[in-house]
Coordinates of N, CA and C and ligand atoms in Angstrom, one line a residue:
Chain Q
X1 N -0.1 23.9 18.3 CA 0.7 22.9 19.0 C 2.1 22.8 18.4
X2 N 2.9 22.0 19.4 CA 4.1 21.8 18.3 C 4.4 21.5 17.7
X3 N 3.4 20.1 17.1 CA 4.1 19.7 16.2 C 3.1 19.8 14.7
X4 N 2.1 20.7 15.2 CA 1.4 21.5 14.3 C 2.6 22.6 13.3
X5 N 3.1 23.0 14.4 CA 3.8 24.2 13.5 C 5.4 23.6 13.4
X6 N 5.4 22.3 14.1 CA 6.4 21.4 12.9 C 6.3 21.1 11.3
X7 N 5.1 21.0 11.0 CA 4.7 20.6 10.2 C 4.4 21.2 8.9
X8 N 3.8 22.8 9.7 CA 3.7 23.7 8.7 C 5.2 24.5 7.9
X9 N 6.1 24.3 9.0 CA 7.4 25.0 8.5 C 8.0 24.0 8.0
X10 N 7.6 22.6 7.9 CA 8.3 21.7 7.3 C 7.7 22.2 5.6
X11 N 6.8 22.2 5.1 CA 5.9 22.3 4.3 C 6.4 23.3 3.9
X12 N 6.4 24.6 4.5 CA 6.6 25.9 3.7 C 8.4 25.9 3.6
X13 N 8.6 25.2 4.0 CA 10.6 25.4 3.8 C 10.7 24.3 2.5
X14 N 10.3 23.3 1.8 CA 10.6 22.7 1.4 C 9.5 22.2 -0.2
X15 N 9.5 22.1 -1.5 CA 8.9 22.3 -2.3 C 8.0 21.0 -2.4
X16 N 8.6 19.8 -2.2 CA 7.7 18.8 -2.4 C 7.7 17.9 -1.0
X17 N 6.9 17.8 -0.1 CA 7.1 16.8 1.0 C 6.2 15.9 0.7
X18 N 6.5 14.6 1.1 CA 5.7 13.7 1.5 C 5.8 12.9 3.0
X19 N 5.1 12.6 3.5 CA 4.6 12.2 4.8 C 4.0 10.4 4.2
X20 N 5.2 9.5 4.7 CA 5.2 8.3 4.0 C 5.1 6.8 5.0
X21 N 5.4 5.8 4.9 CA 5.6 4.8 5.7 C 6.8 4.2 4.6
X22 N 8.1 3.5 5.7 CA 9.0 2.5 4.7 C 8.1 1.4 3.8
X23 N 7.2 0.8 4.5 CA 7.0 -0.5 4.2 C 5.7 -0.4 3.3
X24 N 5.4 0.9 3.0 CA 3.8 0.8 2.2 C 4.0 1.0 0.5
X25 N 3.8 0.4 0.0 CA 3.9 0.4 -1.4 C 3.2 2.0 -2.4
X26 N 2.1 2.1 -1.7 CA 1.4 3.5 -2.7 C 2.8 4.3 -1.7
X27 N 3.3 4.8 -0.9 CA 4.0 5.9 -0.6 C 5.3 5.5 -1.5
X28 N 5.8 4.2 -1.5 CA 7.2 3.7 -2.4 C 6.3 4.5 -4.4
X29 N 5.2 4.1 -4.6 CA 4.6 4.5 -5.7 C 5.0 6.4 -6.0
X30 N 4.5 7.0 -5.1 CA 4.8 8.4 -5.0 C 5.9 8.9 -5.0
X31 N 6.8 8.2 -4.4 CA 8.0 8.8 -4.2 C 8.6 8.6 -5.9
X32 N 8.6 7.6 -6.1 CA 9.5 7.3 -7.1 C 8.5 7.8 -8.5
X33 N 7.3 8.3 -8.7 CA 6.6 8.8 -9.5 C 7.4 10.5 -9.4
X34 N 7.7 11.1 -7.7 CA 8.9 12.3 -8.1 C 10.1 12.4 -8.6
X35 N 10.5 11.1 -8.6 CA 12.0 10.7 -8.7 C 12.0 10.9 -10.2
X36 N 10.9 10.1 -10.8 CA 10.6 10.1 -12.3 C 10.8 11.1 -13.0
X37 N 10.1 12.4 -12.5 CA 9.9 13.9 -13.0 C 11.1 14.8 -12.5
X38 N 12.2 14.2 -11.8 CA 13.2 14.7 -11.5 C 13.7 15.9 -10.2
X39 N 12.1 15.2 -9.3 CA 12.2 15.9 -8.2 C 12.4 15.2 -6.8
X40 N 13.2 15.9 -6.1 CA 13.6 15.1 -4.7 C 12.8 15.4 -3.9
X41 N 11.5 15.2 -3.3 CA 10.4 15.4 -2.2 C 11.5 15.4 -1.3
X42 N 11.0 16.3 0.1 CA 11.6 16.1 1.5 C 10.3 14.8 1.8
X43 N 11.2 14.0 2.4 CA 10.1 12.7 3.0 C 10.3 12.5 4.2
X44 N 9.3 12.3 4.5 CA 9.4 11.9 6.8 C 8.0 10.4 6.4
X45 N 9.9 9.4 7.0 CA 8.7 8.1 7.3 C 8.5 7.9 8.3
X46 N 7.0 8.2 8.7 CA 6.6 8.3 10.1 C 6.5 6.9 10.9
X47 N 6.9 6.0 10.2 CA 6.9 4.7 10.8 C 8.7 4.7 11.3
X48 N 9.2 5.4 11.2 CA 10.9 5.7 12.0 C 10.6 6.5 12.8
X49 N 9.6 7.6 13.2 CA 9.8 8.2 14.6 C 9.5 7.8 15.6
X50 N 9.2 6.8 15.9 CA 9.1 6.3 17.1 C 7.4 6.5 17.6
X51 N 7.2 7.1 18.6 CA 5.4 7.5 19.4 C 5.7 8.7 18.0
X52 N 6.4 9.6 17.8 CA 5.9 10.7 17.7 C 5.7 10.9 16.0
X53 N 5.6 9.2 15.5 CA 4.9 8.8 14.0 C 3.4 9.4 14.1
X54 N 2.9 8.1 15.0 CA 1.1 8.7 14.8 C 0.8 9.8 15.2
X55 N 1.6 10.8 16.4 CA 1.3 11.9 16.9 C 1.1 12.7 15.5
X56 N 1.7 12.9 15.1 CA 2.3 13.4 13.6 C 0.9 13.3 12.7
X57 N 1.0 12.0 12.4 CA -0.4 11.6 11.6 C -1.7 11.9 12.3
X58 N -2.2 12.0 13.2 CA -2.9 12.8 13.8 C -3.4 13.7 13.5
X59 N -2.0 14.6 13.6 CA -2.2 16.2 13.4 C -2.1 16.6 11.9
X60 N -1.5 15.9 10.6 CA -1.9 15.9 9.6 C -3.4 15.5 9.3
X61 N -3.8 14.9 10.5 CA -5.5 14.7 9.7 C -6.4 15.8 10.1
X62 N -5.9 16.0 11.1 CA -6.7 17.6 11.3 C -6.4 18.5 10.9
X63 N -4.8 19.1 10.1 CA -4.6 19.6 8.9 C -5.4 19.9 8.1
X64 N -5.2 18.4 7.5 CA -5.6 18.1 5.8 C -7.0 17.5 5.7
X65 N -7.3 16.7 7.0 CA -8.3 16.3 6.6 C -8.5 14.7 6.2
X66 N -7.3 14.2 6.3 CA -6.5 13.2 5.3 C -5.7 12.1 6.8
X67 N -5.9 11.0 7.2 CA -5.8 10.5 8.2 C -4.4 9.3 7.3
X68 N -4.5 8.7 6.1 CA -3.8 8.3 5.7 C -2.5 8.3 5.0
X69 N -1.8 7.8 4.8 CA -0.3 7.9 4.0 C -0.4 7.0 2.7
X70 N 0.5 8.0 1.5 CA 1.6 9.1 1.7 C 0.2 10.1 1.5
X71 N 1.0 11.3 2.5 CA 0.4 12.6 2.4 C 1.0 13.5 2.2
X72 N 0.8 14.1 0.7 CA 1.7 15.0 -0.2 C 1.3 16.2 -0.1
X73 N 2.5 17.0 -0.2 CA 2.3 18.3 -0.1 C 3.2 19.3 -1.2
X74 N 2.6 20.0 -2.3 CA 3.5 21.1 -3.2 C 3.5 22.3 -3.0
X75 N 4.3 23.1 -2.6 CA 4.5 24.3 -2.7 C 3.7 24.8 -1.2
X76 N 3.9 23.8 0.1 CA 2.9 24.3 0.4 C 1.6 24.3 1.0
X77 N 1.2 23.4 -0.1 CA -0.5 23.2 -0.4 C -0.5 21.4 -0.7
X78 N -1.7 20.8 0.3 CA -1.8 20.1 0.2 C -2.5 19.2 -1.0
X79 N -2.0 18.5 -1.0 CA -2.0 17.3 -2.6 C -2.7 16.5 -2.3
X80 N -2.9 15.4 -1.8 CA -3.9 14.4 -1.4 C -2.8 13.1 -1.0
X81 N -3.2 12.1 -1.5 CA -2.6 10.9 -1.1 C -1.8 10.2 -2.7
X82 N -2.0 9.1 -3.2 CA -1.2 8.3 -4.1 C -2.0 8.9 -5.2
X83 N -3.4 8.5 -5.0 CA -4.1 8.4 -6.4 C -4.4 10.0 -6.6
X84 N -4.0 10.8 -5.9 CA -4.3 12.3 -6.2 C -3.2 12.8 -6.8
X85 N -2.0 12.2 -6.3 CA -0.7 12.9 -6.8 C -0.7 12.0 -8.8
X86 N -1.1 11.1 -8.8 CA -0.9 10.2 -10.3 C -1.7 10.7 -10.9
X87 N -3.2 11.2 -10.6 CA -3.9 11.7 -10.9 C -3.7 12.8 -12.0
X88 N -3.2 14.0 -11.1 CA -3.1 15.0 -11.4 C -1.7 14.7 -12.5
X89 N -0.7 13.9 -12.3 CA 0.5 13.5 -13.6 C -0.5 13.4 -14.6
X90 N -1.2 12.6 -14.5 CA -1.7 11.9 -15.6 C -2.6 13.3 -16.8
X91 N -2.7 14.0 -15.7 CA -4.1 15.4 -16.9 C -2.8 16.2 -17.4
X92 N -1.5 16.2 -17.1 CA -0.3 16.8 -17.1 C -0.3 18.4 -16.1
X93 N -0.8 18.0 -15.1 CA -1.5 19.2 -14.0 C -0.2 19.0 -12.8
X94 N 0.5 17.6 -12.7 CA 1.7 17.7 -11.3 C 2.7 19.1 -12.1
X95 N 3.4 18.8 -13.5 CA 4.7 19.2 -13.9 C 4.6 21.5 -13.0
X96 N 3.5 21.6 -14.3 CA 3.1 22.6 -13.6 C 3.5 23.1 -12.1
X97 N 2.4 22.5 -11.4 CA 2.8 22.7 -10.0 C 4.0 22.7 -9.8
X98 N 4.4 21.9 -9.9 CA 6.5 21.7 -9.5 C 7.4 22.7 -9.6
X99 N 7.0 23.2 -10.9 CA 7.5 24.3 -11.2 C 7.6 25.5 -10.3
X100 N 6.5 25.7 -10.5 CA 5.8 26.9 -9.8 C 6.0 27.0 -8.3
X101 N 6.2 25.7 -7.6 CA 6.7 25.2 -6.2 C 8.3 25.5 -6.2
X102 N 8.9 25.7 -7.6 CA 10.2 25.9 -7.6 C 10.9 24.8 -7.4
X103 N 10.8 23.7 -7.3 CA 11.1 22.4 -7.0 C 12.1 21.6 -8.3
X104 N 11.9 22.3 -9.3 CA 12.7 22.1 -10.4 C 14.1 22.9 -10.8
Chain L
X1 N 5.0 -27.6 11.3 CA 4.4 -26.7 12.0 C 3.0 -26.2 12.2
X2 N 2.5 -26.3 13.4 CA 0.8 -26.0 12.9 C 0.4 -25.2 12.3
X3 N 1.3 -23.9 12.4 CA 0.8 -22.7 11.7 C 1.2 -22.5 10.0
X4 N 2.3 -23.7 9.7 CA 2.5 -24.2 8.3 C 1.1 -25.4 8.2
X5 N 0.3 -25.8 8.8 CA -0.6 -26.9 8.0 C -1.5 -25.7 8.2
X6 N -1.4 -25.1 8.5 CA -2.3 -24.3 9.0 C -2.7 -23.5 7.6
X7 N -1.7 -22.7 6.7 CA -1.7 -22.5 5.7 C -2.2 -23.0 4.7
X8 N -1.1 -24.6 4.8 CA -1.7 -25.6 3.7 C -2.9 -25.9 3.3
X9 N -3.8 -26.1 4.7 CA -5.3 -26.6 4.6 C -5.8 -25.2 4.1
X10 N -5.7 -23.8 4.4 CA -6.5 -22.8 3.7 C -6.6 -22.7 2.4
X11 N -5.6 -23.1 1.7 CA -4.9 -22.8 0.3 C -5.2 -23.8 -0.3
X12 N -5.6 -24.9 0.4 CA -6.0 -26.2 -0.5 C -7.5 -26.3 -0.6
X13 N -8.3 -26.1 0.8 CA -9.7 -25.6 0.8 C -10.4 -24.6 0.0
X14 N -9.7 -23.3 -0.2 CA -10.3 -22.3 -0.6 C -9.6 -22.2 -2.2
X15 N -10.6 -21.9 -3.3 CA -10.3 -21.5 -4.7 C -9.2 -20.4 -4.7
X16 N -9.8 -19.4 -3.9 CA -9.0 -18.2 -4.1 C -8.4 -17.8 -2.6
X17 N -7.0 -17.6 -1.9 CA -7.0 -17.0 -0.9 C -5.9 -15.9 -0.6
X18 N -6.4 -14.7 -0.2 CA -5.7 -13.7 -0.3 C -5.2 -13.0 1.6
X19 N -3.7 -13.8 1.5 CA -3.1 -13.0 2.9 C -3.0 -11.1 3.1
X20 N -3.7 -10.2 3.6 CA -4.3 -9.1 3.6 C -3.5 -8.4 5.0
X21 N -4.1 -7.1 4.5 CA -3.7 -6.4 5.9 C -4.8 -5.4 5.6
X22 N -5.5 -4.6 6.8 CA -6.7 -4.1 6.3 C -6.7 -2.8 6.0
X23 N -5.5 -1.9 6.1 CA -5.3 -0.7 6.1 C -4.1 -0.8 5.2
X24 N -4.0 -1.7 4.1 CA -2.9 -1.6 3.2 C -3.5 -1.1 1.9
X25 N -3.4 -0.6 0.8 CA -3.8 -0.2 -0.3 C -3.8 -1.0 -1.4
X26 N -2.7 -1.7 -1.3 CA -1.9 -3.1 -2.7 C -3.2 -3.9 -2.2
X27 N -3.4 -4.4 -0.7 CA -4.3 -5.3 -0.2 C -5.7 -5.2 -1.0
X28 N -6.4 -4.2 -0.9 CA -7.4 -3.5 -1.0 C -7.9 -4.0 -2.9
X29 N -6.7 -3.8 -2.7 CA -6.4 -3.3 -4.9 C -7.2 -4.7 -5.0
X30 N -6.4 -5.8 -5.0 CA -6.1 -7.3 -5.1 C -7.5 -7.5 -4.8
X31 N -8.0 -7.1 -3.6 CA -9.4 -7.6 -3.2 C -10.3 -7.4 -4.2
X32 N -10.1 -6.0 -4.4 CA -11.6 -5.5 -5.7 C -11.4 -5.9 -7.2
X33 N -9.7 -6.4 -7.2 CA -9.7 -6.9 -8.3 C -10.2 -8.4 -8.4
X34 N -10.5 -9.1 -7.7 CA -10.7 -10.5 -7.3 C -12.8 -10.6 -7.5
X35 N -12.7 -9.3 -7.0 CA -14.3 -9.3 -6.7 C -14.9 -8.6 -8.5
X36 N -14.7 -8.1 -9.0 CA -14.5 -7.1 -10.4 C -14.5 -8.4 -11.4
X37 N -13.6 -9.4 -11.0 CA -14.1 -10.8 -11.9 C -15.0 -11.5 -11.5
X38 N -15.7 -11.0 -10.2 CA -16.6 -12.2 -10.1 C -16.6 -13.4 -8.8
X39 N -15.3 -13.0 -8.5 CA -14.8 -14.2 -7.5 C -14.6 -13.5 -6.1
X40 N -15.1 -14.7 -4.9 CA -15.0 -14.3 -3.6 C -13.6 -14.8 -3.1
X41 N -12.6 -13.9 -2.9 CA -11.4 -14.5 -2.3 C -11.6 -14.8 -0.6
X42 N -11.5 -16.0 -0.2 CA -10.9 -16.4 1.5 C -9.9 -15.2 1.7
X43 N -10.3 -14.7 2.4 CA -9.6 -13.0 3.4 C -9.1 -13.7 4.6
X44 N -7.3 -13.5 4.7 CA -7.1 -13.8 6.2 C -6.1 -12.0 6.4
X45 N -6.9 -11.3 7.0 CA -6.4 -9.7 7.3 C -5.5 -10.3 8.9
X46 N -4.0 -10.1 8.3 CA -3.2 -10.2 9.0 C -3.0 -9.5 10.4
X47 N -3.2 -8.2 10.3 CA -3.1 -7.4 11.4 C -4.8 -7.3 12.1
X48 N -5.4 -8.7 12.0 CA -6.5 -8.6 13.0 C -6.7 -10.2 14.1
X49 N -5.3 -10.1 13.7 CA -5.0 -12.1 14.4 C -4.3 -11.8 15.8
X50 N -4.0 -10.4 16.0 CA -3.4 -10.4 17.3 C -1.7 -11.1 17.0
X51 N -1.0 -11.7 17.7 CA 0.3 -12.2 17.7 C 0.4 -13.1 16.2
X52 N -0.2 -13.4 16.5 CA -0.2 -14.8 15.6 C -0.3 -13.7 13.8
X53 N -0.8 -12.6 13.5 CA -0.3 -12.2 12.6 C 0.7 -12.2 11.8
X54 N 1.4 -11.4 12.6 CA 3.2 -11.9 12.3 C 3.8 -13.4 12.0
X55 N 3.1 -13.9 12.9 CA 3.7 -15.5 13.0 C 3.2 -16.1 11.3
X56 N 2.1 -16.0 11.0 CA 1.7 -16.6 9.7 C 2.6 -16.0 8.5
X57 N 2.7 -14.1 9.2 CA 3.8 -13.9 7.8 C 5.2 -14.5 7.5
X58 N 5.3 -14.9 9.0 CA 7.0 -15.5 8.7 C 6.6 -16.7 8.0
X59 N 6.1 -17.5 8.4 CA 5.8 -18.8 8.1 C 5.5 -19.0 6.5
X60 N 4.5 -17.8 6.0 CA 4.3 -17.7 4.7 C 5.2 -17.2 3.9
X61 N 6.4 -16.8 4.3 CA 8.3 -15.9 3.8 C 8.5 -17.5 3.4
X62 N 8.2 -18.3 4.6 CA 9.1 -19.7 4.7 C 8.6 -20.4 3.7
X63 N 7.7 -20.5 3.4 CA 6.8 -21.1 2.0 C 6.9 -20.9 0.8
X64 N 7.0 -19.4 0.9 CA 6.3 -19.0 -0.8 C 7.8 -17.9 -1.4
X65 N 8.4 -17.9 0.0 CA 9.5 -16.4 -0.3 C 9.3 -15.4 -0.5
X66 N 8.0 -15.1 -0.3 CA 7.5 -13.8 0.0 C 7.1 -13.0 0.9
X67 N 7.8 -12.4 1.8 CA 7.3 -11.8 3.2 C 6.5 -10.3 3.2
X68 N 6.1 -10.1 2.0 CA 4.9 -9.0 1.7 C 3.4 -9.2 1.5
X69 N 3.0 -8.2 1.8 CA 1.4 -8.6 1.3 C 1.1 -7.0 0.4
X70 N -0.4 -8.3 -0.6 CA -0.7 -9.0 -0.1 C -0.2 -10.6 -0.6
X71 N -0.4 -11.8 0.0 CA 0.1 -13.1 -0.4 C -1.0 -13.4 -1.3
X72 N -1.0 -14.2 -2.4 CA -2.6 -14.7 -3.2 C -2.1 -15.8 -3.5
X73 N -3.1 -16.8 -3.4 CA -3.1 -17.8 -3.8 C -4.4 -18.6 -5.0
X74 N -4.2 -19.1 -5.9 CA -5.2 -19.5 -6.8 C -5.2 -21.0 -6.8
X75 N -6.1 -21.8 -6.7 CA -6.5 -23.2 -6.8 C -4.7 -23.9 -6.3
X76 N -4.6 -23.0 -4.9 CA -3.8 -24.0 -3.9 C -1.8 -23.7 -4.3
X77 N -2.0 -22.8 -5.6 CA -0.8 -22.5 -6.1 C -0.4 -20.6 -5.7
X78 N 0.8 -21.0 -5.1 CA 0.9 -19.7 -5.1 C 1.2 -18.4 -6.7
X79 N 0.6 -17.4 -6.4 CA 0.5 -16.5 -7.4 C 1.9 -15.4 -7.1
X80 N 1.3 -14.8 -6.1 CA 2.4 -13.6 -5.8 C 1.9 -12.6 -4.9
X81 N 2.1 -11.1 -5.3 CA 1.5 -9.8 -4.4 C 0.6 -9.3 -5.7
X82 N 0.6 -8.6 -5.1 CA -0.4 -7.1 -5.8 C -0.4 -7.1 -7.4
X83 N 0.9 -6.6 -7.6 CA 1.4 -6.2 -8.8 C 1.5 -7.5 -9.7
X84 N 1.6 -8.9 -9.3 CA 1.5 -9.9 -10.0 C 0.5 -10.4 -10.5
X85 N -0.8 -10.3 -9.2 CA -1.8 -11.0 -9.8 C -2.4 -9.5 -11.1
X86 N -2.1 -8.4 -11.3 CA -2.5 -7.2 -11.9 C -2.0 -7.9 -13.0
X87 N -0.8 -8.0 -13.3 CA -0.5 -8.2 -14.4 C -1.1 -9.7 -14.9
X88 N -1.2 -10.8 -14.4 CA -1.8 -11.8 -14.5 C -3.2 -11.3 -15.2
X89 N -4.1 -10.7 -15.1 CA -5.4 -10.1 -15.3 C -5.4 -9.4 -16.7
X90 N -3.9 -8.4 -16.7 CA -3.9 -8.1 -17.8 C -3.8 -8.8 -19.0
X91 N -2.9 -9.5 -19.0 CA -2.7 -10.6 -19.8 C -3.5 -11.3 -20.1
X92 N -4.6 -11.3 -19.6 CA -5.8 -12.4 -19.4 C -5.8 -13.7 -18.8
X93 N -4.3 -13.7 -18.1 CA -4.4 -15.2 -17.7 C -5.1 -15.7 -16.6
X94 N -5.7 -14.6 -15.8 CA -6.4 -14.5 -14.2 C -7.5 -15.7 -14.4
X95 N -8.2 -14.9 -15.3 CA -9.8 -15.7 -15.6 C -9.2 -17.2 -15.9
X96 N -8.6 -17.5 -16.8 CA -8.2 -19.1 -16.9 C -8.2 -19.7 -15.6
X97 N -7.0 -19.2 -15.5 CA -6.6 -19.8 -13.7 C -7.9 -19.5 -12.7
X98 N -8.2 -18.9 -12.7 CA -9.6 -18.7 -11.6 C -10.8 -20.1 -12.3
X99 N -10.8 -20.4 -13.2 CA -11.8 -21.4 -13.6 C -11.6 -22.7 -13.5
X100 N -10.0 -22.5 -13.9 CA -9.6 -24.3 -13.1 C -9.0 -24.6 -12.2
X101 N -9.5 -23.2 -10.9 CA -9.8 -23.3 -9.5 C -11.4 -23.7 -9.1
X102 N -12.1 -23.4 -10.2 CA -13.3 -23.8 -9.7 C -14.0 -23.0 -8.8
X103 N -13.7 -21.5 -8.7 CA -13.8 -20.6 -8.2 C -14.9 -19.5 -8.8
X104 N -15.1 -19.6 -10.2 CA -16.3 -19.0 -11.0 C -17.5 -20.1 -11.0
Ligands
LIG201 N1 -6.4 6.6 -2.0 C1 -5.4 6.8 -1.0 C2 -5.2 5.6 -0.1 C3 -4.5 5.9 1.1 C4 -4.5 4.7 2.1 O1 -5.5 4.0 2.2 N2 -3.3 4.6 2.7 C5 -3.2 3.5 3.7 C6 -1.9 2.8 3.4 S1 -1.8 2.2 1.8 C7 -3.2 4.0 5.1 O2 -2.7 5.1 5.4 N3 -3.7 3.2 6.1 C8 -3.7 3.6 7.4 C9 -2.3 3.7 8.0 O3 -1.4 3.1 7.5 O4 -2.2 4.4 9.0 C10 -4.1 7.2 -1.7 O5 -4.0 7.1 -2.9 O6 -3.1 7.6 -1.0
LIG202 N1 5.1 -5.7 -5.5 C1 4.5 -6.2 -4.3 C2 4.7 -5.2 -3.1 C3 4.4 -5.8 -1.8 C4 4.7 -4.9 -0.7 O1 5.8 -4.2 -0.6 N2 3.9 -5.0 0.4 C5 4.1 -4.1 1.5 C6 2.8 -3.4 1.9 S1 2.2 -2.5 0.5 C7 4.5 -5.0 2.7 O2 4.1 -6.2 2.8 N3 5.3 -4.4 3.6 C8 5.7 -5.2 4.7 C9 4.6 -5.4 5.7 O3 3.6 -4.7 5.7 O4 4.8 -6.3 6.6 C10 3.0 -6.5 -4.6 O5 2.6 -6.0 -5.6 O6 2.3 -7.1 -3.8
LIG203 S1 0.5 -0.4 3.1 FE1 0.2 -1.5 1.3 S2 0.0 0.0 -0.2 FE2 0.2 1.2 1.6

């Protein structure tokens, strides 16, 4: 679909994306947990597209598997949500990736 | 306003009451953090009131100055969101205030 393979070329063009809402605090948590590490995620707040937000979210859950926001993605490869991305900071397992995503 | 007494009498009735949304995360937090001490918080999940959702949140901006959730309230006094009553817990001062709500 299209906006299946919006999605994917969004992901493979760009090192860190997140898939966020303005108004939700764990996506405001994520972002600024990249900001921290000194990386600029590409972000799409799907609560600004208009209908073609949830279309969006949709097709990320049948993606990912992952029906909720923020839904992070490195290098690529899908990351999980808030507590997956802090998670992995925390075992010192994000910096890594980032790298290697070229994102640094 | 009715939907200001409307407040008042929840927050005066109830030990503990926490303004919610049910698909929020901060929401969620607050909840299990409320339940993790022991205590049952009065749940009003905003986004399942139909119109009148919104209407309570403005109303509760007009009150407390805070137009986020989640809202908490402790023995009739406002607390704050998420992140306040956490650190309130840290500090230890949660349990105090939950007891001379009369809520343990
Ligand atoms: N553990 C997940 C929680 C994700 C979650 O529950 N997200 C909420 C917002 S905080 C959500 O997407 N709710 C449904 C929606 O907004 O469409 C994470 O850390 O990201
Ligand atoms: N620091 C605040 C953050 C509160 C906040 O930003 N809440 C968001 C949801 S996570 C909100 O209410 N956004 C506007 C809305 O949902 O109406 C807290 O800890 O509660
Ligand atoms: S909407 Fe509140 S944390 Fe996501």
């Amino acid at each position: 679909s299209r906006l299946e393979e919006n999605i994917k070329k969004t992901v493979s063009e760009n090192p860190v994306v997140v898939y966020s809402k303005t108004w939700c605090s764990y996506s405001s948590e994520v972002k600024s947990l990249f900001k921290r590490v000194g990386v600029q995620p590409f972000v799409i707040e799907l609560d600004e597209l208009g209908p073609q937000g949830p279309q969006l979210q949709k097709v990320l859950e049948r993606l990912t598997g992952q029906h909720t926001v923020p839904n992070v993605f490195i290098g690529g490869k899908h990351i999980g949500g808030c507590t997956d991305t802090v998670k992995l900071y925390r075992k010192g397992e994000l910096e890594p990736l980032l790298l290697k995503a070229n994102s640094k």
